[in-house]
PDB file of C-alpha atoms in Angstrom:
ATOM      1  CA  UNK M  21      -5.863 -17.585  37.286  1.00  0.00           C
ATOM      2  CA  UNK M  22      -4.037 -13.423  36.893  1.00  0.00           C
ATOM      3  CA  UNK M  23      -6.341 -12.268  34.268  1.00  0.00           C
ATOM      4  CA  UNK M  24      -7.647  -8.446  33.817  1.00  0.00           C
ATOM      5  CA  UNK M  25     -11.117  -7.091  32.502  1.00  0.00           C
ATOM      6  CA  UNK M  26     -12.215  -4.188  30.234  1.00  0.00           C
ATOM      7  CA  UNK M  27     -14.035  -3.872  27.800  1.00  0.00           C
ATOM      8  CA  UNK M  28     -13.614  -4.276  24.286  1.00  0.00           C
ATOM      9  CA  UNK M  29     -14.308  -1.237  22.243  1.00  0.00           C
ATOM     10  CA  UNK M  30     -16.848   2.621  23.383  1.00  0.00           C
ATOM     11  CA  UNK M  31     -17.117   4.745  21.201  1.00  0.00           C
ATOM     12  CA  UNK M  32     -17.996   8.428  22.715  1.00  0.00           C
ATOM     13  CA  UNK M  33     -18.672  11.688  21.357  1.00  0.00           C
ATOM     14  CA  UNK M  34     -16.488  14.567  20.738  1.00  0.00           C
ATOM     15  CA  UNK M  35     -16.833  16.444  23.115  1.00  0.00           C
ATOM     16  CA  UNK M  36     -18.459  14.317  26.531  1.00  0.00           C
ATOM     17  CA  UNK M  37     -17.036  12.735  28.738  1.00  0.00           C
ATOM     18  CA  UNK M  38     -15.925   8.461  28.416  1.00  0.00           C
ATOM     19  CA  UNK M  39     -15.317   6.121  32.132  1.00  0.00           C
ATOM     20  CA  UNK M  40     -12.901   3.207  31.079  1.00  0.00           C
ATOM     21  CA  UNK M  41     -13.586   0.489  33.435  1.00  0.00           C
ATOM     22  CA  UNK M  42     -11.101  -1.997  35.009  1.00  0.00           C
ATOM     23  CA  UNK M  43     -10.984  -5.336  37.410  1.00  0.00           C
ATOM     24  CA  UNK M  44      -8.421  -7.184  38.095  1.00  0.00           C
ATOM     25  CA  UNK M  45      -7.834 -10.574  39.490  1.00  0.00           C
ATOM     26  CA  UNK M  46      -4.048 -11.500  40.542  1.00  0.00           C
ATOM     27  CA  UNK M  47      -2.252 -12.471  42.902  1.00  0.00           C
ATOM     28  CA  UNK M  48      -1.001  -9.348  44.934  1.00  0.00           C
ATOM     29  CA  UNK M  49      -1.349  -5.832  44.253  1.00  0.00           C
ATOM     30  CA  UNK M  50       1.655  -3.424  43.395  1.00  0.00           C
ATOM     31  CA  UNK M  51       0.145  -0.690  41.966  1.00  0.00           C
ATOM     32  CA  UNK M  52      -2.649   0.158  38.939  1.00  0.00           C
ATOM     33  CA  UNK M  53      -1.472   1.873  35.511  1.00  0.00           C
ATOM     34  CA  UNK M  54      -3.264   3.088  32.986  1.00  0.00           C
ATOM     35  CA  UNK M  55      -1.412   3.562  28.939  1.00  0.00           C
ATOM     36  CA  UNK M  56      -3.078   5.362  25.895  1.00  0.00           C
ATOM     37  CA  UNK M  57      -1.599   3.237  23.056  1.00  0.00           C
ATOM     38  CA  UNK M  58      -2.678   4.525  19.141  1.00  0.00           C
ATOM     39  CA  UNK M  59      -3.446   2.668  16.453  1.00  0.00           C
ATOM     40  CA  UNK M  60       1.058   1.207  14.900  1.00  0.00           C
ATOM     41  CA  UNK M  61       2.327   2.881  18.446  1.00  0.00           C
ATOM     42  CA  UNK M  62       3.414   2.254  21.259  1.00  0.00           C
ATOM     43  CA  UNK M  63       1.662   2.481  24.517  1.00  0.00           C
ATOM     44  CA  UNK M  64       3.190   5.629  26.283  1.00  0.00           C
ATOM     45  CA  UNK M  65       2.114   6.700  30.245  1.00  0.00           C
ATOM     46  CA  UNK M  66      -1.068   7.435  31.859  1.00  0.00           C
ATOM     47  CA  UNK M  67      -1.674   7.321  35.077  1.00  0.00           C
ATOM     48  CA  UNK M  68       0.002   5.074  38.144  1.00  0.00           C
ATOM     49  CA  UNK M  69      -2.201   4.335  41.569  1.00  0.00           C
ATOM     50  CA  UNK M  70      -1.341   2.362  44.255  1.00  0.00           C
ATOM     51  CA  UNK M  71      -3.788   3.884  47.006  1.00  0.00           C
ATOM     52  CA  UNK M  72      -7.362   3.972  46.818  1.00  0.00           C
ATOM     53  CA  UNK M  73      -9.112   7.029  45.745  1.00  0.00           C
ATOM     54  CA  UNK M  74      -9.148   9.423  42.457  1.00  0.00           C
ATOM     55  CA  UNK M  75      -6.823  10.940  40.817  1.00  0.00           C
ATOM     56  CA  UNK M  76      -6.835  13.801  38.756  1.00  0.00           C
ATOM     57  CA  UNK M  77      -4.166  14.930  35.589  1.00  0.00           C
ATOM     58  CA  UNK M  78      -5.179  18.065  33.401  1.00  0.00           C
ATOM     59  CA  UNK M  79      -8.873  16.339  31.493  1.00  0.00           C
ATOM     60  CA  UNK M  80      -7.575  12.535  32.261  1.00  0.00           C
ATOM     61  CA  UNK M  81      -7.383  10.893  35.387  1.00  0.00           C
ATOM     62  CA  UNK M  82      -7.705   7.723  37.226  1.00  0.00           C
ATOM     63  CA  UNK M  83      -9.863   5.754  40.153  1.00  0.00           C
ATOM     64  CA  UNK M  84      -8.604   2.552  42.488  1.00  0.00           C
ATOM     65  CA  UNK M  85     -11.204   0.867  45.009  1.00  0.00           C
ATOM     66  CA  UNK M  86      -8.200  -2.412  46.140  1.00  0.00           C
ATOM     67  CA  UNK M  87     -10.978  -3.875  47.731  1.00  0.00           C
ATOM     68  CA  UNK M  88     -13.477  -4.229  45.171  1.00  0.00           C
ATOM     69  CA  UNK M  89     -10.179  -4.545  42.591  1.00  0.00           C
ATOM     70  CA  UNK M  90     -11.870  -2.527  40.148  1.00  0.00           C
ATOM     71  CA  UNK M  91     -10.373   1.217  38.796  1.00  0.00           C
ATOM     72  CA  UNK M  92     -11.521   3.176  36.550  1.00  0.00           C
ATOM     73  CA  UNK M  93     -10.007   6.285  33.492  1.00  0.00           C
ATOM     74  CA  UNK M  94     -12.473   9.214  32.985  1.00  0.00           C
ATOM     75  CA  UNK M  95     -11.575  11.625  29.822  1.00  0.00           C
ATOM     76  CA  UNK M  96     -13.459  14.474  30.218  1.00  0.00           C
ATOM     77  CA  UNK M  97     -13.866  17.391  26.960  1.00  0.00           C
ATOM     78  CA  UNK M  98     -13.104  14.182  24.662  1.00  0.00           C
ATOM     79  CA  UNK M  99     -10.467  15.669  21.131  1.00  0.00           C
ATOM     80  CA  UNK M 100     -10.073  13.633  18.767  1.00  0.00           C
ATOM     81  CA  UNK M 101      -6.978  12.491  18.974  1.00  0.00           C
ATOM     82  CA  UNK M 102      -8.040  10.701  22.206  1.00  0.00           C
ATOM     83  CA  UNK M 103      -9.003   8.258  19.687  1.00  0.00           C
ATOM     84  CA  UNK M 104      -7.270   4.648  20.710  1.00  0.00           C
ATOM     85  CA  UNK M 105      -6.758   1.777  22.781  1.00  0.00           C
ATOM     86  CA  UNK M 106      -6.429   1.903  26.423  1.00  0.00           C
ATOM     87  CA  UNK M 107      -4.161  -0.826  28.188  1.00  0.00           C
ATOM     88  CA  UNK M 108      -4.478  -0.981  31.923  1.00  0.00           C
ATOM     89  CA  UNK M 109      -2.375  -3.185  33.731  1.00  0.00           C
ATOM     90  CA  UNK M 110      -2.085  -4.336  37.207  1.00  0.00           C
ATOM     91  CA  UNK M 111       1.841  -5.360  38.652  1.00  0.00           C
ATOM     92  CA  UNK M 112       1.141  -8.458  40.643  1.00  0.00           C
ATOM     93  CA  UNK M 113       3.599  -9.062  43.452  1.00  0.00           C
ATOM     94  CA  UNK M 114       5.794 -10.618  42.008  1.00  0.00           C
ATOM     95  CA  UNK M 115       6.189  -6.703  40.463  1.00  0.00           C
ATOM     96  CA  UNK M 116       5.186  -8.161  37.027  1.00  0.00           C
ATOM     97  CA  UNK M 117       2.673  -6.436  35.272  1.00  0.00           C
ATOM     98  CA  UNK M 118      -0.136  -8.167  33.581  1.00  0.00           C
ATOM     99  CA  UNK M 119      -1.691  -6.690  31.453  1.00  0.00           C
ATOM    100  CA  UNK M 120      -6.306  -6.212  29.752  1.00  0.00           C
ATOM    101  CA  UNK M 121      -6.178  -7.177  26.203  1.00  0.00           C
ATOM    102  CA  UNK M 122      -7.075  -2.566  25.787  1.00  0.00           C
ATOM    103  CA  UNK M 123     -10.413  -1.135  24.915  1.00  0.00           C
ATOM    104  CA  UNK M 124     -11.024   0.715  21.792  1.00  0.00           C
ATOM    105  CA  UNK M 125     -11.915   4.313  22.465  1.00  0.00           C
ATOM    106  CA  UNK M 126     -13.528   5.653  18.958  1.00  0.00           C
ATOM    107  CA  UNK M 127     -14.847   9.337  19.605  1.00  0.00           C
ATOM    108  CA  UNK M 128     -16.974  10.900  16.888  1.00  0.00           C
ATOM    109  CA  UNK M 129     -17.736  14.475  15.775  1.00  0.00           C
TER     110      UNK M 129
ATOM    111  CA  UNK G  30      18.960   8.816  20.219  1.00  0.00           C
ATOM    112  CA  UNK G  31      17.286  10.058  23.010  1.00  0.00           C
ATOM    113  CA  UNK G  32      14.129   7.177  24.660  1.00  0.00           C
ATOM    114  CA  UNK G  33      15.081   3.533  23.392  1.00  0.00           C
ATOM    115  CA  UNK G  34      15.449   2.211  19.815  1.00  0.00           C
ATOM    116  CA  UNK G  35      14.765  -0.712  18.780  1.00  0.00           C
ATOM    117  CA  UNK G  36      15.505  -2.653  15.406  1.00  0.00           C
ATOM    118  CA  UNK G  37      14.510  -3.523  12.410  1.00  0.00           C
ATOM    119  CA  UNK G  38      11.097  -1.576  12.384  1.00  0.00           C
ATOM    120  CA  UNK G  39       9.942  -4.876  10.465  1.00  0.00           C
ATOM    121  CA  UNK G  40      11.361  -7.584   9.511  1.00  0.00           C
ATOM    122  CA  UNK G  41       9.770 -10.500   7.320  1.00  0.00           C
ATOM    123  CA  UNK G  42      11.056 -13.558   8.056  1.00  0.00           C
ATOM    124  CA  UNK G  43      10.626 -17.599   7.192  1.00  0.00           C
ATOM    125  CA  UNK G  44      10.300 -20.012   9.104  1.00  0.00           C
ATOM    126  CA  UNK G  45      13.074 -21.419  10.537  1.00  0.00           C
ATOM    127  CA  UNK G  46      15.387 -19.073  10.517  1.00  0.00           C
ATOM    128  CA  UNK G  47      17.755 -17.086  13.517  1.00  0.00           C
ATOM    129  CA  UNK G  48      16.445 -13.713  14.352  1.00  0.00           C
ATOM    130  CA  UNK G  49      17.259 -11.240  16.557  1.00  0.00           C
ATOM    131  CA  UNK G  50      15.237  -8.069  17.861  1.00  0.00           C
ATOM    132  CA  UNK G  51      17.791  -4.859  18.340  1.00  0.00           C
ATOM    133  CA  UNK G  52      17.134  -2.650  21.950  1.00  0.00           C
ATOM    134  CA  UNK G  53      19.017   0.074  22.910  1.00  0.00           C
ATOM    135  CA  UNK G  54      18.016   2.848  26.636  1.00  0.00           C
ATOM    136  CA  UNK G  55      19.968   5.790  27.159  1.00  0.00           C
ATOM    137  CA  UNK G  56      17.707   6.668  29.835  1.00  0.00           C
ATOM    138  CA  UNK G  57      20.440   4.260  32.620  1.00  0.00           C
ATOM    139  CA  UNK G  58      17.688   2.034  33.433  1.00  0.00           C
ATOM    140  CA  UNK G  59      17.898  -1.064  35.519  1.00  0.00           C
ATOM    141  CA  UNK G  60      15.014  -2.995  34.359  1.00  0.00           C
ATOM    142  CA  UNK G  61      14.306  -4.005  31.287  1.00  0.00           C
ATOM    143  CA  UNK G  62      11.421  -6.092  28.957  1.00  0.00           C
ATOM    144  CA  UNK G  63      10.738  -7.608  26.111  1.00  0.00           C
ATOM    145  CA  UNK G  64       7.251  -8.764  24.977  1.00  0.00           C
ATOM    146  CA  UNK G  65       4.451  -9.505  22.213  1.00  0.00           C
ATOM    147  CA  UNK G  66       1.024  -7.761  20.889  1.00  0.00           C
ATOM    148  CA  UNK G  67      -0.942  -9.951  19.479  1.00  0.00           C
ATOM    149  CA  UNK G  68      -4.014  -9.001  18.007  1.00  0.00           C
ATOM    150  CA  UNK G  69      -7.371  -9.316  20.644  1.00  0.00           C
ATOM    151  CA  UNK G  70      -4.267 -10.656  23.186  1.00  0.00           C
ATOM    152  CA  UNK G  71      -2.873  -8.744  26.316  1.00  0.00           C
ATOM    153  CA  UNK G  72       0.795  -7.186  25.823  1.00  0.00           C
ATOM    154  CA  UNK G  73       2.768 -10.610  26.564  1.00  0.00           C
ATOM    155  CA  UNK G  74       6.233 -10.614  28.963  1.00  0.00           C
ATOM    156  CA  UNK G  75       8.679 -12.680  27.255  1.00  0.00           C
ATOM    157  CA  UNK G  76      11.618 -12.090  29.478  1.00  0.00           C
ATOM    158  CA  UNK G  77      12.713 -10.103  31.758  1.00  0.00           C
ATOM    159  CA  UNK G  78      16.233  -7.976  33.314  1.00  0.00           C
ATOM    160  CA  UNK G  79      16.396  -6.085  36.827  1.00  0.00           C
ATOM    161  CA  UNK G  80      19.445  -5.277  36.122  1.00  0.00           C
ATOM    162  CA  UNK G  81      22.515  -5.728  33.997  1.00  0.00           C
ATOM    163  CA  UNK G  82      24.352  -9.222  33.843  1.00  0.00           C
ATOM    164  CA  UNK G  83      20.654 -10.757  35.091  1.00  0.00           C
ATOM    165  CA  UNK G  84      17.643 -12.068  32.411  1.00  0.00           C
ATOM    166  CA  UNK G  85      14.262 -14.141  34.164  1.00  0.00           C
ATOM    167  CA  UNK G  86      11.455 -15.777  32.009  1.00  0.00           C
ATOM    168  CA  UNK G  87       7.526 -13.933  31.316  1.00  0.00           C
ATOM    169  CA  UNK G  88       5.185 -15.586  30.148  1.00  0.00           C
ATOM    170  CA  UNK G  89       5.445 -16.299  26.680  1.00  0.00           C
ATOM    171  CA  UNK G  90       9.405 -17.080  27.031  1.00  0.00           C
ATOM    172  CA  UNK G  91       9.965 -20.344  24.643  1.00  0.00           C
ATOM    173  CA  UNK G  92      11.222 -19.731  21.764  1.00  0.00           C
ATOM    174  CA  UNK G  93      12.789 -17.063  22.407  1.00  0.00           C
ATOM    175  CA  UNK G  94      16.517 -15.802  24.996  1.00  0.00           C
ATOM    176  CA  UNK G  95      17.618 -13.140  25.552  1.00  0.00           C
ATOM    177  CA  UNK G  96      20.792 -10.971  26.907  1.00  0.00           C
ATOM    178  CA  UNK G  97      21.976  -8.514  29.365  1.00  0.00           C
ATOM    179  CA  UNK G  98      25.637  -7.697  28.479  1.00  0.00           C
ATOM    180  CA  UNK G  99      25.546  -4.560  29.952  1.00  0.00           C
ATOM    181  CA  UNK G 100      23.565  -1.931  31.005  1.00  0.00           C
ATOM    182  CA  UNK G 101      22.068  -1.011  27.789  1.00  0.00           C
ATOM    183  CA  UNK G 102      21.219  -3.193  25.175  1.00  0.00           C
ATOM    184  CA  UNK G 103      18.973  -6.031  25.430  1.00  0.00           C
ATOM    185  CA  UNK G 104      18.694  -8.161  22.697  1.00  0.00           C
ATOM    186  CA  UNK G 105      16.258 -10.828  22.228  1.00  0.00           C
ATOM    187  CA  UNK G 106      16.859 -13.877  19.836  1.00  0.00           C
ATOM    188  CA  UNK G 107      14.318 -16.371  17.668  1.00  0.00           C
ATOM    189  CA  UNK G 108      16.847 -19.121  17.459  1.00  0.00           C
ATOM    190  CA  UNK G 109      14.553 -20.983  14.458  1.00  0.00           C
ATOM    191  CA  UNK G 110      10.705 -18.737  13.747  1.00  0.00           C
ATOM    192  CA  UNK G 111       8.218 -20.559  13.346  1.00  0.00           C
ATOM    193  CA  UNK G 112       5.049 -18.566  11.916  1.00  0.00           C
ATOM    194  CA  UNK G 113       3.157 -18.555  15.548  1.00  0.00           C
ATOM    195  CA  UNK G 114       5.854 -16.483  16.115  1.00  0.00           C
ATOM    196  CA  UNK G 115       4.430 -13.017  14.282  1.00  0.00           C
ATOM    197  CA  UNK G 116       3.282 -10.907  15.488  1.00  0.00           C
ATOM    198  CA  UNK G 117       4.469  -7.384  17.341  1.00  0.00           C
ATOM    199  CA  UNK G 118       6.879  -7.142  19.764  1.00  0.00           C
ATOM    200  CA  UNK G 119       8.287  -3.745  22.594  1.00  0.00           C
ATOM    201  CA  UNK G 120      11.666  -3.754  23.798  1.00  0.00           C
ATOM    202  CA  UNK G 121      11.064  -1.175  27.642  1.00  0.00           C
ATOM    203  CA  UNK G 122      12.695  -0.692  30.514  1.00  0.00           C
ATOM    204  CA  UNK G 123      11.860   1.393  33.394  1.00  0.00           C
ATOM    205  CA  UNK G 124      14.330   2.869  36.396  1.00  0.00           C
ATOM    206  CA  UNK G 125      13.082   0.375  38.776  1.00  0.00           C
ATOM    207  CA  UNK G 126      11.422  -3.040  38.161  1.00  0.00           C
ATOM    208  CA  UNK G 127       9.493  -2.371  41.538  1.00  0.00           C
ATOM    209  CA  UNK G 128       6.675   0.431  43.020  1.00  0.00           C
ATOM    210  CA  UNK G 129       5.107   3.548  40.150  1.00  0.00           C
ATOM    211  CA  UNK G 130       8.418   3.875  37.339  1.00  0.00           C
ATOM    212  CA  UNK G 131       6.333   3.979  34.154  1.00  0.00           C
ATOM    213  CA  UNK G 132       7.450   1.787  31.451  1.00  0.00           C
ATOM    214  CA  UNK G 133       8.873   3.639  28.628  1.00  0.00           C
ATOM    215  CA  UNK G 134       8.143   1.749  25.275  1.00  0.00           C
ATOM    216  CA  UNK G 135       9.841   2.235  21.872  1.00  0.00           C
ATOM    217  CA  UNK G 136       8.123   1.455  18.553  1.00  0.00           C
ATOM    218  CA  UNK G 137       7.670  -1.789  17.997  1.00  0.00           C
ATOM    219  CA  UNK G 138       8.917  -3.883  15.757  1.00  0.00           C
ATOM    220  CA  UNK G 139       6.439  -5.728  13.316  1.00  0.00           C
ATOM    221  CA  UNK G 140       7.516  -9.433  12.520  1.00  0.00           C
ATOM    222  CA  UNK G 141       5.832 -11.641   9.935  1.00  0.00           C
ATOM    223  CA  UNK G 142       7.379 -15.767   9.825  1.00  0.00           C
ATOM    224  CA  UNK G 143       6.838 -17.418   6.585  1.00  0.00           C
TER     225      UNK G 143
END
């Protein structure tokens, strides 16, 4: 079967750095997405990786290793507004998105 | 309207009733999707449409139907609602069903079936 694993919950301090990991086992690979979802709201797009390596976008970076079936989302200079769930999703060989259950990130002052 | 709009935002429904969740986008995206989101689970695909006039079944299609008569609209119908269909439903669209096209989501429809 297809599976996306990410931690259920993480806690970090305002101003710090946090890394959210995602491992996947899917039938084929056609890209990996990270989305942010605030409580009670819709998911919004953060990043897309299809090749190995690091993609940086402001305070957020996303890394991919296809050989290891692994990605992480790195958030720097954490702000209270970063408190949200972070969803990892992989597009499989049929171009369908397989979603992880999400990581709830709690930011403390 | 700008983006993707869902209606209703929230609904309480008696079991056995028929319900249609509406979804409209004005971005001229080819692909549209319906997901349900339940606590502790990832988004699960119910039905999708890669282009107007075509639809396909996702991971959890039973009890649901969709139609795609035009590019903009993609309604989801529950023919006879059951309590297990209590969930938050998200409609989404993307420019393409493949590649790096991001999904744009509606604000969600919270459905409670009693």
